[in-house]
Short mmCIF file of N, CA and C in Angstrom, two decimals:
data_model
loop_
_atom_site.label_atom_id
_atom_site.label_comp_id
_atom_site.label_asym_id
_atom_site.label_seq_id
_atom_site.Cartn_x
_atom_site.Cartn_y
_atom_site.Cartn_z
N MET A 8 43.78 5.59 81.34
CA MET A 8 44.38 6.34 82.17
C MET A 8 45.94 5.46 82.12
N ASN A 9 46.98 5.72 81.79
CA ASN A 9 48.28 5.33 82.22
C ASN A 9 48.41 4.08 83.62
N PRO A 10 48.69 2.63 83.69
CA PRO A 10 49.19 1.93 84.76
C PRO A 10 49.99 2.77 84.80
N LYS A 11 51.25 3.19 84.85
CA LYS A 11 52.38 3.61 85.67
C LYS A 11 51.83 5.13 86.30
N LEU A 12 51.26 5.58 85.54
CA LEU A 12 50.54 6.44 86.50
C LEU A 12 49.74 6.37 87.26
N ASP A 13 48.80 5.66 87.24
CA ASP A 13 48.33 4.46 88.69
C ASP A 13 48.64 4.74 89.81
N ARG A 14 49.98 3.62 88.85
CA ARG A 14 50.52 2.92 90.39
C ARG A 14 51.86 4.25 90.95
N ARG A 15 51.90 5.54 90.22
CA ARG A 15 52.44 6.32 90.65
C ARG A 15 51.89 6.92 92.07
N LYS A 16 50.61 6.80 91.70
CA LYS A 16 49.64 8.06 92.71
C LYS A 16 48.72 6.96 94.12
N LYS A 17 48.93 5.71 93.61
CA LYS A 17 49.04 5.19 94.45
C LYS A 17 50.57 4.83 95.72
N TYR A 18 51.38 4.56 94.95
CA TYR A 18 52.43 4.88 95.67
C TYR A 18 52.84 5.98 96.77
N THR A 19 52.55 6.90 96.18
CA THR A 19 52.99 8.60 96.29
C THR A 19 51.67 8.70 97.81
N ARG A 20 50.62 8.19 97.33
CA ARG A 20 49.63 8.08 98.00
C ARG A 20 49.87 7.52 99.69
N MET A 21 50.40 6.21 99.22
CA MET A 21 50.56 5.30 100.60
C MET A 21 51.81 5.63 100.87
N VAL A 22 53.10 6.22 100.65
CA VAL A 22 53.99 6.96 101.47
C VAL A 22 53.96 8.04 102.09
N LEU A 23 52.53 8.87 100.88
CA LEU A 23 53.17 9.99 101.97
C LEU A 23 51.58 9.47 103.53
N LYS A 24 50.57 9.11 103.87
CA LYS A 24 50.10 8.10 104.87
C LYS A 24 51.18 7.60 105.43
N ASP A 25 52.49 6.95 105.27
CA ASP A 25 53.00 5.90 105.84
C ASP A 25 53.92 7.00 106.80
N SER A 26 54.07 8.03 105.74
CA SER A 26 54.75 9.66 107.18
C SER A 26 54.33 9.70 107.72
N LEU A 27 52.67 9.64 107.49
CA LEU A 27 51.94 10.57 108.22
C LEU A 27 51.35 10.19 109.89
N ILE A 28 51.75 9.00 109.66
CA ILE A 28 51.57 7.52 110.50
C ILE A 28 52.45 7.71 111.03
N SER A 29 53.80 7.51 110.96
CA SER A 29 55.48 7.35 111.77
C SER A 29 55.46 8.89 112.64
N LEU A 30 54.75 10.00 112.02
CA LEU A 30 55.20 11.31 112.48
C LEU A 30 54.19 11.33 114.29
N LEU A 31 52.85 10.53 113.33
CA LEU A 31 51.51 10.90 114.34
C LEU A 31 51.86 9.84 115.78
N SER A 32 52.99 9.39 116.09
CA SER A 32 53.42 8.07 116.77
C SER A 32 53.92 8.29 118.05
N THR A 33 54.71 10.63 117.45
CA THR A 33 55.58 10.42 118.34
C THR A 33 54.72 12.28 118.35
N LYS A 34 54.03 12.69 117.58
CA LYS A 34 53.72 14.02 117.23
C LYS A 34 52.03 14.16 117.45
N GLN A 35 51.28 15.20 117.91
CA GLN A 35 49.88 15.43 117.84
C GLN A 35 50.24 16.18 116.18
N ILE A 36 48.48 15.65 115.91
CA ILE A 36 48.86 16.26 113.78
C ILE A 36 48.96 17.36 114.54
N ALA A 37 48.11 18.64 115.46
CA ALA A 37 48.48 19.86 114.80
C ALA A 37 49.97 20.16 115.16
N ALA A 38 50.38 18.87 115.40
CA ALA A 38 52.28 19.62 115.55
C ALA A 38 52.73 19.94 114.50
N ILE A 39 52.34 19.20 113.37
CA ILE A 39 52.72 18.11 112.47
C ILE A 39 52.93 19.21 111.07
N THR A 40 53.42 19.34 110.44
CA THR A 40 53.20 19.95 109.63
C THR A 40 53.44 19.41 107.73
N VAL A 41 53.12 19.92 107.22
CA VAL A 41 52.90 19.03 105.77
C VAL A 41 54.81 18.97 105.62
N LYS A 42 55.37 19.78 105.65
CA LYS A 42 57.03 19.93 104.92
C LYS A 42 57.75 18.99 106.16
N GLU A 43 57.39 18.99 107.16
CA GLU A 43 57.62 17.73 107.71
C GLU A 43 57.03 16.31 107.22
N ILE A 44 55.93 16.16 107.18
CA ILE A 44 55.43 14.75 106.02
C ILE A 44 56.12 14.79 104.48
N CYS A 45 56.11 16.08 104.10
CA CYS A 45 56.99 15.41 102.89
C CYS A 45 58.24 15.38 102.14
N GLU A 46 58.97 16.11 103.60
CA GLU A 46 61.37 15.07 104.23
C GLU A 46 60.81 14.05 104.29
N GLN A 47 60.02 13.45 105.37
CA GLN A 47 59.67 12.15 105.34
C GLN A 47 59.67 11.27 104.17
N ALA A 48 58.68 11.91 103.73
CA ALA A 48 58.29 10.69 102.65
C ALA A 48 59.19 10.91 101.12
N ASP A 49 60.19 11.64 101.72
CA ASP A 49 61.12 12.12 100.47
C ASP A 49 59.89 13.15 99.14
N ILE A 50 59.29 13.58 99.51
CA ILE A 50 58.41 14.29 98.34
C ILE A 50 58.30 15.19 97.95
N ASN A 51 58.07 16.09 97.09
CA ASN A 51 58.00 17.73 97.30
C ASN A 51 56.14 18.27 97.69
N ARG A 52 56.54 19.26 98.38
CA ARG A 52 55.19 19.74 98.47
C ARG A 52 54.40 19.93 97.28
N SER A 53 54.82 19.95 96.69
CA SER A 53 53.49 20.53 95.43
C SER A 53 52.80 19.26 95.16
N THR A 54 53.58 17.74 95.18
CA THR A 54 53.19 16.82 95.41
C THR A 54 52.03 16.32 95.96
N PHE A 55 52.85 16.91 96.90
CA PHE A 55 51.51 16.97 98.27
C PHE A 55 50.27 17.13 98.16
N TYR A 56 50.21 18.58 97.63
CA TYR A 56 49.08 18.95 97.65
C TYR A 56 48.37 19.12 96.12
N THR A 57 48.81 17.95 95.55
CA THR A 57 48.05 16.99 94.62
C THR A 57 46.75 16.41 94.64
N HIS A 58 47.59 16.03 96.07
CA HIS A 58 46.57 14.64 95.94
C HIS A 58 45.42 15.36 98.21
N TYR A 59 46.15 16.13 98.88
CA TYR A 59 45.83 16.62 99.55
C TYR A 59 45.51 17.62 99.83
N LYS A 60 45.13 18.64 100.68
CA LYS A 60 45.19 19.83 101.03
C LYS A 60 46.23 20.32 102.08
N ASP A 61 45.86 19.35 103.64
CA ASP A 61 46.74 19.60 104.31
C ASP A 61 46.90 18.41 105.21
N GLN A 62 47.89 18.64 106.45
CA GLN A 62 48.25 17.43 106.84
C GLN A 62 46.57 17.12 107.66
N PHE A 63 45.48 17.63 107.65
CA PHE A 63 43.92 17.16 108.33
C PHE A 63 43.36 16.17 107.22
N ASP A 64 43.89 17.06 105.68
CA ASP A 64 42.91 16.01 104.95
C ASP A 64 42.86 15.04 104.47
N LEU A 65 44.35 14.74 105.22
CA LEU A 65 45.29 13.44 104.84
C LEU A 65 44.88 12.77 105.94
N LEU A 66 44.60 13.53 107.19
CA LEU A 66 44.24 11.99 108.13
C LEU A 66 43.29 11.26 108.12
N ARG A 67 42.30 12.59 108.13
CA ARG A 67 40.86 12.81 107.07
C ARG A 67 40.66 10.85 106.65
N GLN A 68 41.56 11.21 105.09
CA GLN A 68 41.29 10.17 104.38
C GLN A 68 41.40 9.07 104.26
N ILE A 69 42.83 8.75 105.35
CA ILE A 69 43.76 7.55 106.61
C ILE A 69 42.40 7.42 107.44
N GLU A 70 41.53 7.77 108.05
CA GLU A 70 40.51 7.65 109.11
C GLU A 70 39.25 7.02 107.78
N GLU A 71 39.56 7.79 106.53
CA GLU A 71 37.82 7.27 106.16
C GLU A 71 38.41 5.82 105.03
N GLU A 72 39.15 5.86 105.21
CA GLU A 72 39.45 4.00 104.90
C GLU A 72 39.33 3.38 105.74
N ILE A 73 39.88 3.53 106.35
CA ILE A 73 39.54 2.82 108.81
C ILE A 73 38.13 2.56 108.06
N ILE A 74 37.33 3.38 108.57
CA ILE A 74 35.64 3.24 109.12
C ILE A 74 35.61 2.65 107.56
N ALA A 75 35.46 2.80 106.42
CA ALA A 75 34.53 2.49 105.28
C ALA A 75 35.15 1.05 105.98
N ASP A 76 36.50 -0.04 105.57
CA ASP A 76 37.00 -1.07 105.82
C ASP A 76 36.09 -2.15 107.40
N MET A 77 36.01 -0.85 108.22
CA MET A 77 35.08 -1.73 109.13
C MET A 77 33.28 -1.80 108.89
N ASN A 78 33.24 -1.11 107.88
CA ASN A 78 31.64 -0.73 107.83
C ASN A 78 31.62 -1.86 106.72
N THR A 79 32.65 -1.94 106.08
CA THR A 79 32.47 -3.56 105.35
C THR A 79 32.33 -4.78 105.49
N TYR A 80 32.93 -4.80 106.70
CA TYR A 80 33.91 -6.14 107.40
C TYR A 80 32.44 -6.10 108.32
N LEU A 81 32.07 -5.33 109.19
CA LEU A 81 31.13 -5.09 110.03
C LEU A 81 29.25 -5.65 109.10
N SER A 82 29.44 -5.92 107.92
CA SER A 82 28.29 -5.27 107.20
C SER A 82 27.93 -7.12 106.71
N GLN A 83 29.47 -8.16 106.66
CA GLN A 83 29.40 -9.33 106.40
C GLN A 83 28.59 -10.22 107.14
N HIS A 84 28.28 -9.50 108.39
CA HIS A 84 27.92 -10.23 109.78
C HIS A 84 27.09 -10.01 110.61
N ASN A 85 25.99 -10.90 110.84
CA ASN A 85 25.22 -11.01 111.69
C ASN A 85 25.74 -11.30 113.12
N PHE A 86 25.28 -10.12 114.07
CA PHE A 86 25.48 -10.60 116.04
C PHE A 86 24.37 -11.13 116.57
N SER A 87 23.44 -11.56 116.22
CA SER A 87 22.03 -11.91 116.68
C SER A 87 22.82 -12.80 117.67
N GLU A 88 23.27 -13.81 117.61
CA GLU A 88 23.65 -14.84 118.53
C GLU A 88 25.30 -15.20 119.01
N ILE A 89 24.86 -15.08 120.32
CA ILE A 89 26.38 -14.74 120.99
C ILE A 89 27.86 -15.70 120.22
N GLU A 90 27.33 -17.32 119.71
CA GLU A 90 28.34 -17.97 118.85
C GLU A 90 29.58 -16.84 118.22
N LYS A 91 27.65 -16.25 117.59
CA LYS A 91 28.70 -15.41 116.09
C LYS A 91 29.06 -14.15 116.19
N SER A 92 28.30 -13.34 117.19
CA SER A 92 28.22 -12.26 118.24
C SER A 92 30.27 -12.52 118.35
N LEU A 93 31.10 -13.59 118.62
CA LEU A 93 32.07 -13.94 119.87
C LEU A 93 33.29 -14.29 118.36
N GLN A 94 32.70 -14.04 117.32
CA GLN A 94 33.36 -15.02 115.51
C GLN A 94 33.84 -13.58 115.26
N THR A 95 32.65 -13.04 115.41
CA THR A 95 32.55 -11.43 114.59
C THR A 95 33.78 -10.33 115.05
N THR A 96 34.03 -10.56 116.59
CA THR A 96 34.82 -9.79 117.58
C THR A 96 36.49 -10.34 116.87
N GLU A 97 36.47 -11.60 117.19
CA GLU A 97 37.25 -12.07 117.06
C GLU A 97 38.06 -11.60 116.03
N ARG A 98 36.89 -11.95 114.07
CA ARG A 98 37.19 -11.14 112.12
C ARG A 98 37.54 -9.63 113.08
N LEU A 99 37.26 -9.09 113.71
CA LEU A 99 37.07 -7.75 114.00
C LEU A 99 38.63 -7.30 114.46
N LEU A 100 39.32 -8.02 115.36
CA LEU A 100 40.45 -8.26 116.26
C LEU A 100 41.43 -8.23 115.30
N GLU A 101 41.18 -9.36 114.56
CA GLU A 101 42.51 -10.01 113.56
C GLU A 101 42.51 -8.90 112.34
N TYR A 102 41.65 -7.90 111.87
CA TYR A 102 41.32 -6.72 111.16
C TYR A 102 42.25 -5.72 112.37
N ILE A 103 42.10 -5.87 112.80
CA ILE A 103 42.64 -4.48 113.87
C ILE A 103 44.35 -5.04 114.01
N VAL A 104 44.24 -6.32 113.86
CA VAL A 104 46.22 -6.97 113.84
C VAL A 104 46.77 -6.49 112.49
N SER A 105 45.81 -6.62 111.38
CA SER A 105 46.36 -6.45 110.06
C SER A 105 46.35 -4.88 109.45
N LYS A 106 45.94 -4.03 110.62
CA LYS A 106 45.80 -2.97 110.87
C LYS A 106 46.72 -2.21 111.72
N SER A 107 47.29 -2.88 112.88
CA SER A 107 48.40 -2.43 114.16
C SER A 107 48.72 -1.01 113.93
N ASP A 108 49.28 -0.99 113.51
CA ASP A 108 50.45 -0.16 113.50
C ASP A 108 49.59 1.64 112.85
N ILE A 109 48.71 1.14 112.13
CA ILE A 109 47.00 2.71 112.19
C ILE A 109 46.75 2.68 113.20
N CYS A 110 45.77 1.41 113.21
CA CYS A 110 44.93 1.52 114.51
C CYS A 110 45.48 1.65 116.09
N ASN A 111 46.92 1.66 116.20
CA ASN A 111 47.25 1.95 117.49
C ASN A 111 47.75 3.36 117.51
N VAL A 112 48.04 4.01 116.55
CA VAL A 112 48.23 5.51 116.19
C VAL A 112 47.24 6.34 115.96
N LEU A 113 45.99 6.16 115.35
CA LEU A 113 45.14 6.70 115.56
C LEU A 113 44.46 6.28 117.00
N LEU A 114 44.58 5.70 116.98
CA LEU A 114 43.63 5.41 118.74
C LEU A 114 44.73 6.14 119.85
N ASN A 115 45.82 6.40 119.21
CA ASN A 115 46.75 6.72 120.57
C ASN A 115 46.46 8.11 121.40
N GLU A 116 46.90 8.73 121.79
CA GLU A 116 47.05 10.06 122.80
C GLU A 116 47.20 11.10 121.54
N ASN A 117 47.76 10.92 120.65
CA ASN A 117 48.57 12.02 119.63
C ASN A 117 47.58 11.95 118.75
N GLY A 118 46.62 10.88 118.46
CA GLY A 118 45.83 11.00 117.09
C GLY A 118 44.33 11.91 117.11
N ASP A 119 43.38 11.64 116.15
CA ASP A 119 42.84 12.70 116.21
C ASP A 119 41.40 11.99 117.12
N THR A 120 40.60 12.75 118.45
CA THR A 120 39.61 11.99 119.23
C THR A 120 38.25 11.73 118.59
N SER A 121 38.61 12.71 117.19
CA SER A 121 37.02 12.19 116.21
C SER A 121 37.07 10.93 115.37
N PHE A 122 38.20 10.14 115.21
CA PHE A 122 38.47 9.08 115.48
C PHE A 122 37.99 7.71 115.84
N GLU A 123 37.96 7.93 117.33
CA GLU A 123 37.65 7.03 118.53
C GLU A 123 36.01 6.97 118.53
N ARG A 124 35.88 8.65 118.49
CA ARG A 124 34.18 8.65 118.30
C ARG A 124 33.53 8.25 116.97
N ARG A 125 33.94 8.31 115.56
CA ARG A 125 33.46 7.41 114.61
C ARG A 125 33.54 5.89 114.55
N VAL A 126 34.87 6.20 114.73
CA VAL A 126 34.83 4.10 115.35
C VAL A 126 33.53 3.35 116.54
N MET A 127 33.35 4.71 117.93
CA MET A 127 32.01 3.83 118.33
C MET A 127 30.75 4.24 117.69
N GLU A 128 30.75 5.87 116.86
CA GLU A 128 29.56 5.47 115.94
C GLU A 128 28.86 3.99 115.28
N VAL A 129 30.16 3.83 114.66
CA VAL A 129 30.03 2.46 113.77
C VAL A 129 29.67 1.38 114.81
N ALA A 130 30.17 0.82 115.58
CA ALA A 130 30.17 -0.32 116.25
C ALA A 130 28.63 0.21 117.17
N ARG A 131 28.01 1.18 117.38
CA ARG A 131 27.07 1.20 117.86
C ARG A 131 26.30 1.09 117.08
N SER A 132 25.87 1.88 115.77
CA SER A 132 24.91 0.99 114.97
C SER A 132 24.71 -0.34 114.37
N PHE A 133 26.07 -0.92 115.03
CA PHE A 133 25.38 -2.25 114.03
C PHE A 133 25.04 -2.48 115.57
N LEU A 134 25.71 -2.87 116.97
CA LEU A 134 25.10 -3.36 118.17
C LEU A 134 23.67 -2.62 118.13
N ILE A 135 23.20 -1.22 117.62
CA ILE A 135 22.12 -1.74 118.75
C ILE A 135 21.21 -2.58 117.71
N THR A 136 21.59 -2.35 115.86
CA THR A 136 20.83 -2.38 115.11
C THR A 136 20.87 -4.15 115.36
N THR A 137 21.23 -5.10 115.65
CA THR A 137 21.63 -6.49 115.48
C THR A 137 21.30 -7.01 117.01
N TRP A 138 23.08 -6.92 117.73
CA TRP A 138 22.50 -7.44 119.26
C TRP A 138 21.24 -7.19 120.07
N MET A 139 21.43 -5.61 120.12
CA MET A 139 20.41 -4.62 121.33
C MET A 139 18.95 -5.25 121.01
N ASP A 140 18.88 -5.30 119.45
CA ASP A 140 17.68 -5.80 119.04
C ASP A 140 17.35 -7.04 119.83
N CYS A 141 17.87 -7.95 120.21
CA CYS A 141 17.27 -9.10 121.36
C CYS A 141 17.18 -8.83 121.91
N GLN A 142 17.54 -7.95 123.01
CA GLN A 142 17.10 -7.61 124.30
C GLN A 142 16.15 -7.43 124.77
N GLU A 143 15.95 -7.25 126.23
CA GLU A 143 14.40 -6.33 125.69
C GLU A 143 14.81 -5.65 126.80
N ASN A 144 15.25 -3.97 126.14
CA ASN A 144 15.34 -3.08 126.63
C ASN A 144 14.75 -1.89 125.54
N ASP A 145 14.20 -0.34 125.97
CA ASP A 145 13.39 0.16 125.16
C ASP A 145 15.04 0.91 124.34
N ALA A 146 14.35 1.54 123.55
CA ALA A 146 15.73 2.30 122.73
C ALA A 146 16.27 3.40 123.15
N ALA A 147 16.21 4.24 124.46
CA ALA A 147 16.76 4.84 125.13
C ALA A 147 17.39 4.07 126.63
N VAL A 148 17.87 2.84 126.75
CA VAL A 148 17.93 1.93 127.72
C VAL A 148 19.03 1.72 126.50
N SER A 149 19.10 0.92 125.36
CA SER A 149 19.66 0.46 124.73
C SER A 149 21.01 0.93 124.38
N GLU A 150 20.77 2.84 124.42
CA GLU A 150 22.06 3.27 123.70
C GLU A 150 22.84 3.38 125.03
N TYR A 151 22.72 3.59 126.32
CA TYR A 151 22.95 3.53 127.51
C TYR A 151 24.21 2.29 127.32
N ILE A 152 23.39 1.18 126.91
CA ILE A 152 23.69 -0.16 127.22
C ILE A 152 25.24 -0.11 126.53
N SER A 153 24.74 0.36 125.18
CA SER A 153 25.41 0.25 123.70
C SER A 153 27.06 1.27 124.05
N THR A 154 26.36 2.10 124.14
CA THR A 154 27.74 3.37 124.46
C THR A 154 28.78 3.11 125.71
N PHE A 155 28.16 2.13 126.92
CA PHE A 155 29.24 1.58 127.73
C PHE A 155 29.67 0.51 127.05
N ILE A 156 29.01 -0.97 127.27
CA ILE A 156 30.17 -1.33 125.70
C ILE A 156 31.11 -0.81 124.82
N ILE A 157 30.50 -0.48 124.45
CA ILE A 157 31.67 -0.12 123.06
C ILE A 157 33.03 1.32 123.92
N SER A 158 31.99 1.91 124.63
CA SER A 158 33.45 2.34 124.85
C SER A 158 34.73 1.62 125.32
N GLY A 159 34.01 0.49 126.59
CA GLY A 159 34.15 -0.02 127.45
C GLY A 159 35.49 -1.09 126.32
N SER A 160 34.89 -1.27 125.42
CA SER A 160 35.85 -2.62 124.35
C SER A 160 36.88 -1.34 123.99
N ILE A 161 36.29 -0.30 122.59
CA ILE A 161 37.81 0.42 123.10
C ILE A 161 38.64 0.62 123.70
N HIS A 162 38.31 0.96 125.21
CA HIS A 162 39.56 0.96 125.53
C HIS A 162 40.39 -0.35 126.15
N VAL A 163 40.05 -1.25 125.93
CA VAL A 163 40.28 -2.31 126.25
C VAL A 163 41.01 -2.62 125.00
N ILE A 164 40.66 -2.44 123.72
CA ILE A 164 41.41 -2.53 122.06
C ILE A 164 42.76 -1.86 122.59
N LYS A 165 42.26 0.14 122.74
CA LYS A 165 43.58 0.18 123.44
C LYS A 165 44.53 0.00 124.06
N HIS A 166 44.34 -0.10 125.19
CA HIS A 166 45.21 -1.03 126.17
C HIS A 166 46.65 -2.41 125.98
N TRP A 167 45.09 -2.95 124.66
CA TRP A 167 45.53 -4.29 123.88
C TRP A 167 46.65 -3.65 123.37
N LEU A 168 46.32 -2.77 122.00
CA LEU A 168 47.68 -2.16 121.05
C LEU A 168 48.37 -1.55 122.41
N ALA A 169 48.64 -0.90 123.03
CA ALA A 169 49.47 -0.61 123.67
C ALA A 169 50.55 -1.44 124.54
N ASN A 170 50.33 -2.64 124.92
CA ASN A 170 50.64 -3.98 125.43
C ASN A 170 51.00 -4.62 124.16
N ASP A 171 51.53 -4.24 123.30
CA ASP A 171 51.81 -5.01 122.25
C ASP A 171 50.91 -6.78 121.94
N MET A 172 50.23 -6.08 121.76
CA MET A 172 48.57 -7.40 121.83
C MET A 172 49.41 -8.69 122.13
N ASP A 173 49.36 -8.43 123.93
CA ASP A 173 50.30 -9.37 124.35
C ASP A 173 49.24 -11.07 124.46
N LYS A 174 48.17 -10.50 124.29
CA LYS A 174 47.56 -11.80 124.08
C LYS A 174 46.58 -11.18 122.69
N THR A 175 46.15 -12.77 122.12
CA THR A 175 45.49 -13.09 121.49
C THR A 175 44.55 -12.45 120.89
N PRO A 176 43.82 -11.96 119.66
CA PRO A 176 42.12 -11.13 119.38
C PRO A 176 41.54 -12.83 120.28
N GLN A 177 41.36 -13.83 120.08
CA GLN A 177 40.67 -14.94 120.62
C GLN A 177 40.27 -14.38 122.09
N GLN A 178 40.93 -13.95 122.79
CA GLN A 178 40.88 -13.68 124.13
C GLN A 178 40.97 -12.83 124.36
N ILE A 179 40.87 -11.32 123.76
CA ILE A 179 40.60 -10.72 123.45
C ILE A 179 39.37 -10.41 123.25
N ALA A 180 38.56 -10.75 122.24
CA ALA A 180 37.17 -11.14 121.89
C ALA A 180 36.26 -11.47 123.21
N GLN A 181 37.24 -12.85 124.04
CA GLN A 181 36.49 -13.56 124.82
C GLN A 181 36.27 -12.32 125.83
N ILE A 182 37.02 -11.48 126.44
CA ILE A 182 36.84 -10.40 127.16
C ILE A 182 36.08 -9.67 126.96
N ILE A 183 36.22 -9.54 125.33
CA ILE A 183 34.93 -8.32 125.44
C ILE A 183 33.65 -8.78 125.69
N ASN A 184 33.78 -9.96 124.67
CA ASN A 184 32.06 -10.88 124.91
C ASN A 184 31.29 -10.86 125.88
N SER A 185 32.77 -11.60 127.18
CA SER A 185 32.00 -12.03 128.58
C SER A 185 31.46 -11.19 129.36
N ILE A 186 32.30 -9.72 128.72
CA ILE A 186 32.26 -8.97 130.08
C ILE A 186 30.71 -8.37 129.37
N ALA A 187 30.12 -7.63 128.06
CA ALA A 187 29.53 -7.57 127.20
C ALA A 187 28.02 -8.08 127.74
N ILE A 188 28.26 -9.74 127.45
CA ILE A 188 27.31 -10.41 128.30
C ILE A 188 27.03 -10.69 129.61
N ASN A 189 28.05 -10.83 130.08
CA ASN A 189 27.43 -11.16 131.47
C ASN A 189 27.69 -10.08 132.50
N GLY A 190 28.61 -9.15 131.99
CA GLY A 190 28.94 -8.20 132.45
C GLY A 190 30.47 -8.50 133.88
N ILE A 191 30.19 -7.40 134.80
CA ILE A 191 31.69 -7.53 135.74
C ILE A 191 31.96 -8.64 136.48
N ASP A 192 30.61 -9.46 136.95
CA ASP A 192 30.41 -10.68 137.55
C ASP A 192 30.40 -11.26 136.51
N GLN A 193 32.12 -12.31 136.31
CA GLN A 193 32.61 -13.42 135.74
C GLN A 193 31.26 -14.75 136.47
N ASN A 194 30.95 -14.72 137.23
CA ASN A 194 30.41 -15.72 137.72
C ASN A 194 28.77 -15.89 137.14
N SER A 195 28.79 -15.11 136.17
CA SER A 195 27.00 -15.74 135.57
C SER A 195 26.87 -16.76 134.22
#
């Protein structure tokens, strides 16, 4: 394949993704049209349809990339020790900082709620198979505990993103891990 063509395809997809993310910051996906995306990207509609079926397909592709990145990232770490759990949470938050524009939009009220559920499933699978294995709970209890911890963590991250990341990833990781390990009673 011609390298110029490959670069052009990558550029086109990047511009389309950036345009959709920009539009999602102010509108819900159902209210965004392919025409709007193309106008913002300065690309004609036939080019759009060469790459994606519709705006929902484009959003799904963006979400797939983030989920794949998160899976790859989390697979590289071991949650079995508290110190490593804190470091991994910090690194995951640093990843979110590096993709803050996309993560903020995908997790805000204009984003697709399925993305948040998918992020929760990724986190749950890692939490149950690693950290929760260290606990003395049966599988059903572990699932409820992990749901509680993950839901709370995602909402903390959403709040943090909405506040322009007013704390460092290390501070947020400390808050999340402290609550996950000690609960709300900070005197434990």
